[in-house]
mmCIF file of C-alpha atoms in Angstrom:
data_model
loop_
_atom_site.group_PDB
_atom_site.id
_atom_site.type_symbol
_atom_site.label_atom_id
_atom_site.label_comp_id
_atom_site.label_asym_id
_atom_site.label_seq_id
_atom_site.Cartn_x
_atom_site.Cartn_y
_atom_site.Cartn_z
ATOM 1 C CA UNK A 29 0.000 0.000 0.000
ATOM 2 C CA UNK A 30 2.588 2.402 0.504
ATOM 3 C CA UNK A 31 4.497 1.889 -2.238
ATOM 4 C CA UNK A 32 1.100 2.381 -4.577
ATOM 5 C CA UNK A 33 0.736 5.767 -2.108
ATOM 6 C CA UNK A 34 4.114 6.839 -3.132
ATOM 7 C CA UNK A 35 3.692 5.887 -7.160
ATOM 8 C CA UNK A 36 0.219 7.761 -6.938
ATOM 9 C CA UNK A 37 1.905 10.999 -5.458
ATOM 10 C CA UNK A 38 5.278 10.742 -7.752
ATOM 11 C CA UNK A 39 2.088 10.657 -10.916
ATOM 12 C CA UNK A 40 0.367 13.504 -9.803
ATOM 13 C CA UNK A 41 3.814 15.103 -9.365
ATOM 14 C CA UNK A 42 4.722 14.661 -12.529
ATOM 15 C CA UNK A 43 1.414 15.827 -13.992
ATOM 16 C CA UNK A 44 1.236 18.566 -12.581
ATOM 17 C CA UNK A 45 5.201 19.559 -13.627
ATOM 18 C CA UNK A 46 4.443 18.364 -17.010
ATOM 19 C CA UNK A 47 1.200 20.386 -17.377
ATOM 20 C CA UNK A 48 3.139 23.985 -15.578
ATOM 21 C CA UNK A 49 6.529 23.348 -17.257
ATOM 22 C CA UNK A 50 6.121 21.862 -21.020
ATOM 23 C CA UNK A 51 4.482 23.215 -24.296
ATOM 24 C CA UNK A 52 4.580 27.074 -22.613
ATOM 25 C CA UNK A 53 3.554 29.717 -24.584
ATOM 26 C CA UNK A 54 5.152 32.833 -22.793
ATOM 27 C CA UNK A 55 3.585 35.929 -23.003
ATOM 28 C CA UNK A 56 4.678 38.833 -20.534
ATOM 29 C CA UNK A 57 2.051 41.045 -19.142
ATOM 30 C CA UNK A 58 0.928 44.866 -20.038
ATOM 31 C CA UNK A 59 -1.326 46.375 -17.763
ATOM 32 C CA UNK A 60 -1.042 49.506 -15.980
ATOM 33 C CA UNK A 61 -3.611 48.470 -13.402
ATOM 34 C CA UNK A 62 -4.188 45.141 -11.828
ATOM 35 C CA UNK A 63 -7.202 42.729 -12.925
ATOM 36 C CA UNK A 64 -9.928 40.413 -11.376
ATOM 37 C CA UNK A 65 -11.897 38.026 -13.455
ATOM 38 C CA UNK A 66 -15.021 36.034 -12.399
ATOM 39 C CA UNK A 67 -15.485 32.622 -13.839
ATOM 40 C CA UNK A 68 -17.717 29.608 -13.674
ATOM 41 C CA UNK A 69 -16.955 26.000 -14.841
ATOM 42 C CA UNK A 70 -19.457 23.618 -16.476
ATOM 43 C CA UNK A 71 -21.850 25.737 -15.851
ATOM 44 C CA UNK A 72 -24.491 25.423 -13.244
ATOM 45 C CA UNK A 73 -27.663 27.393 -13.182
ATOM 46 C CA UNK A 74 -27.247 28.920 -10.203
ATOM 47 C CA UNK A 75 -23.580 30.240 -11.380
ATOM 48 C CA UNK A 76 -25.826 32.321 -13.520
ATOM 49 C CA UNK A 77 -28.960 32.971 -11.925
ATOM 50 C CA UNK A 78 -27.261 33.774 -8.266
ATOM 51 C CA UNK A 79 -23.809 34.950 -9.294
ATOM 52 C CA UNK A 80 -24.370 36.466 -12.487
ATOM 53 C CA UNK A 81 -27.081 38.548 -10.785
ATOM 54 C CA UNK A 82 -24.517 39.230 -8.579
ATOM 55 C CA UNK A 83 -22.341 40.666 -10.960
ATOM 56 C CA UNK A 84 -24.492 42.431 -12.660
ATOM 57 C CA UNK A 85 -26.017 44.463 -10.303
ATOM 58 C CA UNK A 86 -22.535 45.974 -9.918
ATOM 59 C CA UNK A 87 -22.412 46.439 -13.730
ATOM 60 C CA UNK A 88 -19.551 43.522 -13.528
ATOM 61 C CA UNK A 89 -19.348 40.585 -16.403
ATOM 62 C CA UNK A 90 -18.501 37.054 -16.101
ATOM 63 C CA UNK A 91 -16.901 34.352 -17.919
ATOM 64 C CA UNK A 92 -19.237 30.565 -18.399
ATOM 65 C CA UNK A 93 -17.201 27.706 -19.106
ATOM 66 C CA UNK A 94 -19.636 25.801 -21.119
ATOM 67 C CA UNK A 95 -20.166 21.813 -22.136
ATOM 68 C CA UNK A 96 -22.638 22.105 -24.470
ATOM 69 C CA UNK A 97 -22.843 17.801 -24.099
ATOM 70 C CA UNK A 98 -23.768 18.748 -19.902
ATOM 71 C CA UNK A 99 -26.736 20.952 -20.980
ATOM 72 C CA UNK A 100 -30.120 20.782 -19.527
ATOM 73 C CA UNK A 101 -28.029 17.826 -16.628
ATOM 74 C CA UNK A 102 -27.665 17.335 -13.153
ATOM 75 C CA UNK A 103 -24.087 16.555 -12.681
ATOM 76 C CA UNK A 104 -22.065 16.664 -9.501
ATOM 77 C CA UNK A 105 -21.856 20.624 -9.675
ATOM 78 C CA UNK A 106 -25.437 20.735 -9.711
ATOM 79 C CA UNK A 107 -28.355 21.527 -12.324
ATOM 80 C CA UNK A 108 -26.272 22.301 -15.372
ATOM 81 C CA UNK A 109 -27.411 25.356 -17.988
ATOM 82 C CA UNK A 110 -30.158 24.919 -20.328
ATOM 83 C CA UNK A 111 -30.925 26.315 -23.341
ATOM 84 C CA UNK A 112 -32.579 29.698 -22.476
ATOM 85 C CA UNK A 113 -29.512 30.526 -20.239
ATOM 86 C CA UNK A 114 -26.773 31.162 -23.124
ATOM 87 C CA UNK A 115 -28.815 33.954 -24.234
ATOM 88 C CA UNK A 116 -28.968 35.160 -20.529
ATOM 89 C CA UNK A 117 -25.275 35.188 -20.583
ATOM 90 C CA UNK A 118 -24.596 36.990 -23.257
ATOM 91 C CA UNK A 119 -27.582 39.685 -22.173
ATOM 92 C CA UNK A 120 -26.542 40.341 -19.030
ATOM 93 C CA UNK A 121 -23.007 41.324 -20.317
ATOM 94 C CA UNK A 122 -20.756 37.976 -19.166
ATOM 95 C CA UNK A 123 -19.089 35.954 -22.079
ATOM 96 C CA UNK A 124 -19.083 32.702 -22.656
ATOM 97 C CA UNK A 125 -16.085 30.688 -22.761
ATOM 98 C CA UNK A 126 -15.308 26.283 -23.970
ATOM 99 C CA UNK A 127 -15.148 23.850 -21.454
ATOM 100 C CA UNK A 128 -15.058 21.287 -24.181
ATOM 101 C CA UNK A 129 -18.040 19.929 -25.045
ATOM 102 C CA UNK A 130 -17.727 16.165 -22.942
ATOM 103 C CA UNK A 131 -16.309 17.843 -20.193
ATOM 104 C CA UNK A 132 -13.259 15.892 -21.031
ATOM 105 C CA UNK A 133 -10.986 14.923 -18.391
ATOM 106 C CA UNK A 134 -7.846 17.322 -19.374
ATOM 107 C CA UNK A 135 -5.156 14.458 -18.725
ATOM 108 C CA UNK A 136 -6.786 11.110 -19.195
ATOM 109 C CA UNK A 137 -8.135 12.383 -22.733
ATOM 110 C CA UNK A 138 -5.449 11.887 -25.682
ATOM 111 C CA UNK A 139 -4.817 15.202 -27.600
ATOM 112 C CA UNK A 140 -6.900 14.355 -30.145
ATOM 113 C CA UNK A 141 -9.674 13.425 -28.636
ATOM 114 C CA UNK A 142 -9.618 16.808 -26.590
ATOM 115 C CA UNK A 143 -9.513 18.899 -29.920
ATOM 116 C CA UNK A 144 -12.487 16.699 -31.423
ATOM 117 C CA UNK A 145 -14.047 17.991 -28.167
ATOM 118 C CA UNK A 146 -13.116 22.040 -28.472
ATOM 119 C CA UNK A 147 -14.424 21.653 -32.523
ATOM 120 C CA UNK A 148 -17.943 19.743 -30.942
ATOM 121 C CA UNK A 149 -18.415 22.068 -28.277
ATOM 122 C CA UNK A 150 -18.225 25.285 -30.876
ATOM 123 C CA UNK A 151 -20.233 23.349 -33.752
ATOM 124 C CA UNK A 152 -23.014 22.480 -31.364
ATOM 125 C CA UNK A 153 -23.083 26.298 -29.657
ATOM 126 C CA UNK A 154 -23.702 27.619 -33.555
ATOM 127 C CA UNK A 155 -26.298 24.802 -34.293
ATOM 128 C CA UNK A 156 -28.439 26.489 -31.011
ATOM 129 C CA UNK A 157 -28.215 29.654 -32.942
ATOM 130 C CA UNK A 158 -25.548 31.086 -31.140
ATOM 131 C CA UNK A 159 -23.004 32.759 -32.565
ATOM 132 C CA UNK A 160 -21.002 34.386 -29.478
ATOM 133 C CA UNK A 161 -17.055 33.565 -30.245
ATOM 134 C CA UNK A 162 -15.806 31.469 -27.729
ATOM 135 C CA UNK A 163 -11.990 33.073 -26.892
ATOM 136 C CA UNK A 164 -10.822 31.529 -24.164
ATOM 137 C CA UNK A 165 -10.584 27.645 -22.937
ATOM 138 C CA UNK A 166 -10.866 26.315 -19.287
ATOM 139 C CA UNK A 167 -9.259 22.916 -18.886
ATOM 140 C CA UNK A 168 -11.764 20.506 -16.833
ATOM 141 C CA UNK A 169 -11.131 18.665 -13.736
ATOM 142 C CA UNK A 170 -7.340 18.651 -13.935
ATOM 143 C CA UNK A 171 -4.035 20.399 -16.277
ATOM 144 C CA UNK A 172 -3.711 19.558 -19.267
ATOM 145 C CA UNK A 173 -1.090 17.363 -21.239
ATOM 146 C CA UNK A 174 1.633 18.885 -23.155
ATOM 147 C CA UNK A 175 -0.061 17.962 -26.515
ATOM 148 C CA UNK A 176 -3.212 18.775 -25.602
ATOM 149 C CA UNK A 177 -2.178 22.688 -24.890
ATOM 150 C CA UNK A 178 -0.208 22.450 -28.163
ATOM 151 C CA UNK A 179 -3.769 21.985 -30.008
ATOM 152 C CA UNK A 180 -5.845 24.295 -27.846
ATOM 153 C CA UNK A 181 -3.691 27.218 -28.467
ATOM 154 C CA UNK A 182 -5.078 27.031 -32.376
ATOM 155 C CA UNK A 183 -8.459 27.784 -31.098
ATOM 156 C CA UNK A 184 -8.076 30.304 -27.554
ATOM 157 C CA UNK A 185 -6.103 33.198 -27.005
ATOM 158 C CA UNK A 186 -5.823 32.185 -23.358
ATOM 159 C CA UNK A 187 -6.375 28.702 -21.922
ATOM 160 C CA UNK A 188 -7.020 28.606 -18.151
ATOM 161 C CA UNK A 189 -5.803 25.843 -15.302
ATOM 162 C CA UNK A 190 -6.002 26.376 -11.632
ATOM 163 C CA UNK A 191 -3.124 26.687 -8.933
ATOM 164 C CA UNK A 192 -4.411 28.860 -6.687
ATOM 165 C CA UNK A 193 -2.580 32.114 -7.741
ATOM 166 C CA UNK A 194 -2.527 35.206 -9.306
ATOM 167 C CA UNK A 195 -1.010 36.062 -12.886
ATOM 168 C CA UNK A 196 1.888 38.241 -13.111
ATOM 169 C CA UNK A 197 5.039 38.977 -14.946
ATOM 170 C CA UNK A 198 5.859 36.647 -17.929
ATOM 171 C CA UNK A 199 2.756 33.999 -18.250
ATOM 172 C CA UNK A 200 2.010 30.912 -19.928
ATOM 173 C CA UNK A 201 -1.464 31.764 -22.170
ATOM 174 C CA UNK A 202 -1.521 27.892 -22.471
ATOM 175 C CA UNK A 203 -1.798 27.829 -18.500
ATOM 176 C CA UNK A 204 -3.630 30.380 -17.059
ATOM 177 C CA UNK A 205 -3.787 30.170 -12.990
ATOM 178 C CA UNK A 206 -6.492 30.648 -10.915
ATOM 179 C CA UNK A 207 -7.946 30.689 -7.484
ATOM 180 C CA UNK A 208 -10.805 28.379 -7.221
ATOM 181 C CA UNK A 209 -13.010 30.197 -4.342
ATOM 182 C CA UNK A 210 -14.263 26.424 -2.939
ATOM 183 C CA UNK A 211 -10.758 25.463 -1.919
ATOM 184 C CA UNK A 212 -10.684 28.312 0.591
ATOM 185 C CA UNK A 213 -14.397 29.000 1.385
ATOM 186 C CA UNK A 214 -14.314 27.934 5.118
ATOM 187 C CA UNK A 215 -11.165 31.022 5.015
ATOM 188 C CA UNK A 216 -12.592 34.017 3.652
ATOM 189 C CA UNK A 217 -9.727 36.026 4.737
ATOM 190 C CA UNK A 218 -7.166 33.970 2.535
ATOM 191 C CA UNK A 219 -9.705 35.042 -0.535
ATOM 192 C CA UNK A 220 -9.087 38.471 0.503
ATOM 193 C CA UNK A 221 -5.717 38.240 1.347
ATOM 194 C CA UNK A 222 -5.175 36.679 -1.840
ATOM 195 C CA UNK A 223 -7.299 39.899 -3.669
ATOM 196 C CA UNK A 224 -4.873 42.194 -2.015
ATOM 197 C CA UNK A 225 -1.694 40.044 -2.937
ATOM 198 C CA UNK A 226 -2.844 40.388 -6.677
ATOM 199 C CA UNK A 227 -3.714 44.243 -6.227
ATOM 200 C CA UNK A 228 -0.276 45.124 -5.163
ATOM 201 C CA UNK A 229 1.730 42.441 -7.228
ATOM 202 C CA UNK A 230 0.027 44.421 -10.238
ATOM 203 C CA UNK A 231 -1.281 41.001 -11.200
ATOM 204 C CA UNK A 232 -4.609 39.020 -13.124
ATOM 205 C CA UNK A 233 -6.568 36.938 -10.157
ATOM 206 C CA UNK A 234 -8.864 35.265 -12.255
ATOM 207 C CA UNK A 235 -11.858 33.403 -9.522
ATOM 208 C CA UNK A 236 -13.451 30.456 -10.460
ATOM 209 C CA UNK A 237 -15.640 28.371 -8.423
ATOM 210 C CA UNK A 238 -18.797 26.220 -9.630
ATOM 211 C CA UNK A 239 -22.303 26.766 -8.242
ATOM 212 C CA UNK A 240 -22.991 29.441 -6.346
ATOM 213 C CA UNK A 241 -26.003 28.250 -3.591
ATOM 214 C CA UNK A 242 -26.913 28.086 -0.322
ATOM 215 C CA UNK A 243 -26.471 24.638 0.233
ATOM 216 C CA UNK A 244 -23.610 24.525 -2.226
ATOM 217 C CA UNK A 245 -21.884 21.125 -3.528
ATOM 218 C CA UNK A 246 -18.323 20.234 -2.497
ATOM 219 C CA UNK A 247 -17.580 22.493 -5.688
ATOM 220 C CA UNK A 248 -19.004 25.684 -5.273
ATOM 221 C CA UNK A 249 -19.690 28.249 -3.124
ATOM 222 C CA UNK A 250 -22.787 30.425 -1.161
ATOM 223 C CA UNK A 251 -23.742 33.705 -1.971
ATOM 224 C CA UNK A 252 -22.553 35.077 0.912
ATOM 225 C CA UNK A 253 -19.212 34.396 0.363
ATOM 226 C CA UNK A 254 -19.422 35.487 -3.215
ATOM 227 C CA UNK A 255 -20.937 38.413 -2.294
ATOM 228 C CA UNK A 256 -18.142 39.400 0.190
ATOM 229 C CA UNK A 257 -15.421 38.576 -2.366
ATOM 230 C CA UNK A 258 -17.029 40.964 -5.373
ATOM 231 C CA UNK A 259 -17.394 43.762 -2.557
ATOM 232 C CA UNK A 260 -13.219 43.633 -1.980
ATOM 233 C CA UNK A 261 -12.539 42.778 -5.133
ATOM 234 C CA UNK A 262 -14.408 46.447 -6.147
ATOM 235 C CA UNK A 263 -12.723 47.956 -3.156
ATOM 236 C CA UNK A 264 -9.178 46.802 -4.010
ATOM 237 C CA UNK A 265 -9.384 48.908 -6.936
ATOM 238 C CA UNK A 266 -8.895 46.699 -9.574
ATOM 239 C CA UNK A 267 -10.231 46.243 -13.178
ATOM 240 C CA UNK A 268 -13.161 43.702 -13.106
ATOM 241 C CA UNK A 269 -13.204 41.719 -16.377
ATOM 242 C CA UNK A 270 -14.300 39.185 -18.290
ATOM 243 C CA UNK A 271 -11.293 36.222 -18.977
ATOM 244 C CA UNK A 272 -11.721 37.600 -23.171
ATOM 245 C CA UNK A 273 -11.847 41.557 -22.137
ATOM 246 C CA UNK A 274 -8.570 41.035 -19.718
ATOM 247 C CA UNK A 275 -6.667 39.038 -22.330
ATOM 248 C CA UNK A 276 -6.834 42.191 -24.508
ATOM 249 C CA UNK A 277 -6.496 44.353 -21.762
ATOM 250 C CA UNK A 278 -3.005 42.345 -20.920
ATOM 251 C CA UNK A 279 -2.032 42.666 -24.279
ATOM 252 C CA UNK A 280 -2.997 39.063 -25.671
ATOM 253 C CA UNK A 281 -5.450 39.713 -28.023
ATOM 254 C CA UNK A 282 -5.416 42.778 -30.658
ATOM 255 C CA UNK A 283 -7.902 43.542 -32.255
ATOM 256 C CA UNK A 284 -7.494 43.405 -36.309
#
């Protein structure tokens, strides 16, 4: 048993190096003020409904992460989108961003099979009459292989992972970190702290979290909390943007 503990942890080592360290592409930072993004995986209703209302009663936009193959299910995050709520998205001023449209798993999926996914996920958003571009990717459930960022990059001008940090300096647009809000939501202050880290480090903290209830599931969040984040997040000073609208402001994208 130990010895299968130890091979398990020397894996996920080297998965997570592998994803961080390989297939980079470097792009350094140019923003005169720091930045705070808001974004959702998969996405759950009440992402939308409770957080995007949220948002937008501070005249703030948010970023989905949609699988279009999740709509209109209950998965582990909760009720998932349905149709009507794309068009909410885009109406209440958030974007909407590719989560690929399986939800593939971002390590145990080949390369391929993860670009089949990105090209689905796109097709089936037009078929719904939807025509929003989809400019940024988050990877699901874990970082991605080397390969697999290779192929993404075709498609996204920024691809997002987690880690728990802020973006600063010279970053990887194949890698994006974030701070998922769950993984600290029984320490509000080290969401705050972490606000204030970003504000004076000049940095992108891009928040992502799941559902957004009262009773949330091991991968979301309440209101409360979310509430209490936005309200420092305005106070720190920062720009609050969409994932798409702080790639350009960064630099990444230019428009033609």
């Amino acid at each position: 048993m130990k010895l299968g503990r130890l091979w398990e942890r020397c894996a996920g080592r080297f998965q997570r190096e592998s994803s961080v360290r390989i297939a980079r592409r470097p792009f350094r930072m140019r923003t005169a003020t720091p930045i705070i993004s808001f974004s959702f995986d998969d996405f759950p209703r009440s992402a939308l409904h409770v957080a995007g209302s949220i948002l937008q009663s501070q005249e703030i936009g948010g970023t989905y992460y949609t699988s279009l193959g999740l709509m209109g299910q209950t998965a582990p995050t909760g009720e998932i989108f349905h149709r009507e709520d794309l068009a909410r998205v885009l109406a209440g001023g958030h974007e909407l961003g590719c989560h690929t449209y399986a939800h593939c798993h971002s390590w145990d999926t080949s390369p391929e099979e993860f670009e089949a996914n990105i090209k689905r996920n796109s097709t089936a958003l037009q078929e719904l009459g939807i025509h929003a571009p989809l400019e940024s990717l988050s990877y699901p459930i874990s970082g991605p292989r080397p390969g697999t960022k290779r192929r993404a990059r075709k498609y996204f001008s920024g691809c997002r992972a987690g880690g728990q940090i802020y973006n600063s300096g010279e970053v990887d647009l194949d890698h994006l970190k974030a701070f998922f809000l769950e993984q600290s939501r029984d320490r509000p202050e080290a969401i705050l702290a972490m606000i204030d880290a970003a504000v004076a480090a000049n940095g992108w903290l891009i928040f992502a979290t799941h559902d957004v209830d009262p009773d949330p599931t091991q991968f979301g969040c309440t209101p409360e909390l979310f509430e209490l984040v936005v309200a420092h997040a305005i106070r720190s000073g920062a720009k609050i943007l969409p994932v798409s609208a702080s790639l350009r402001e960064i630099g990444a994208i230019r428009e033609a």
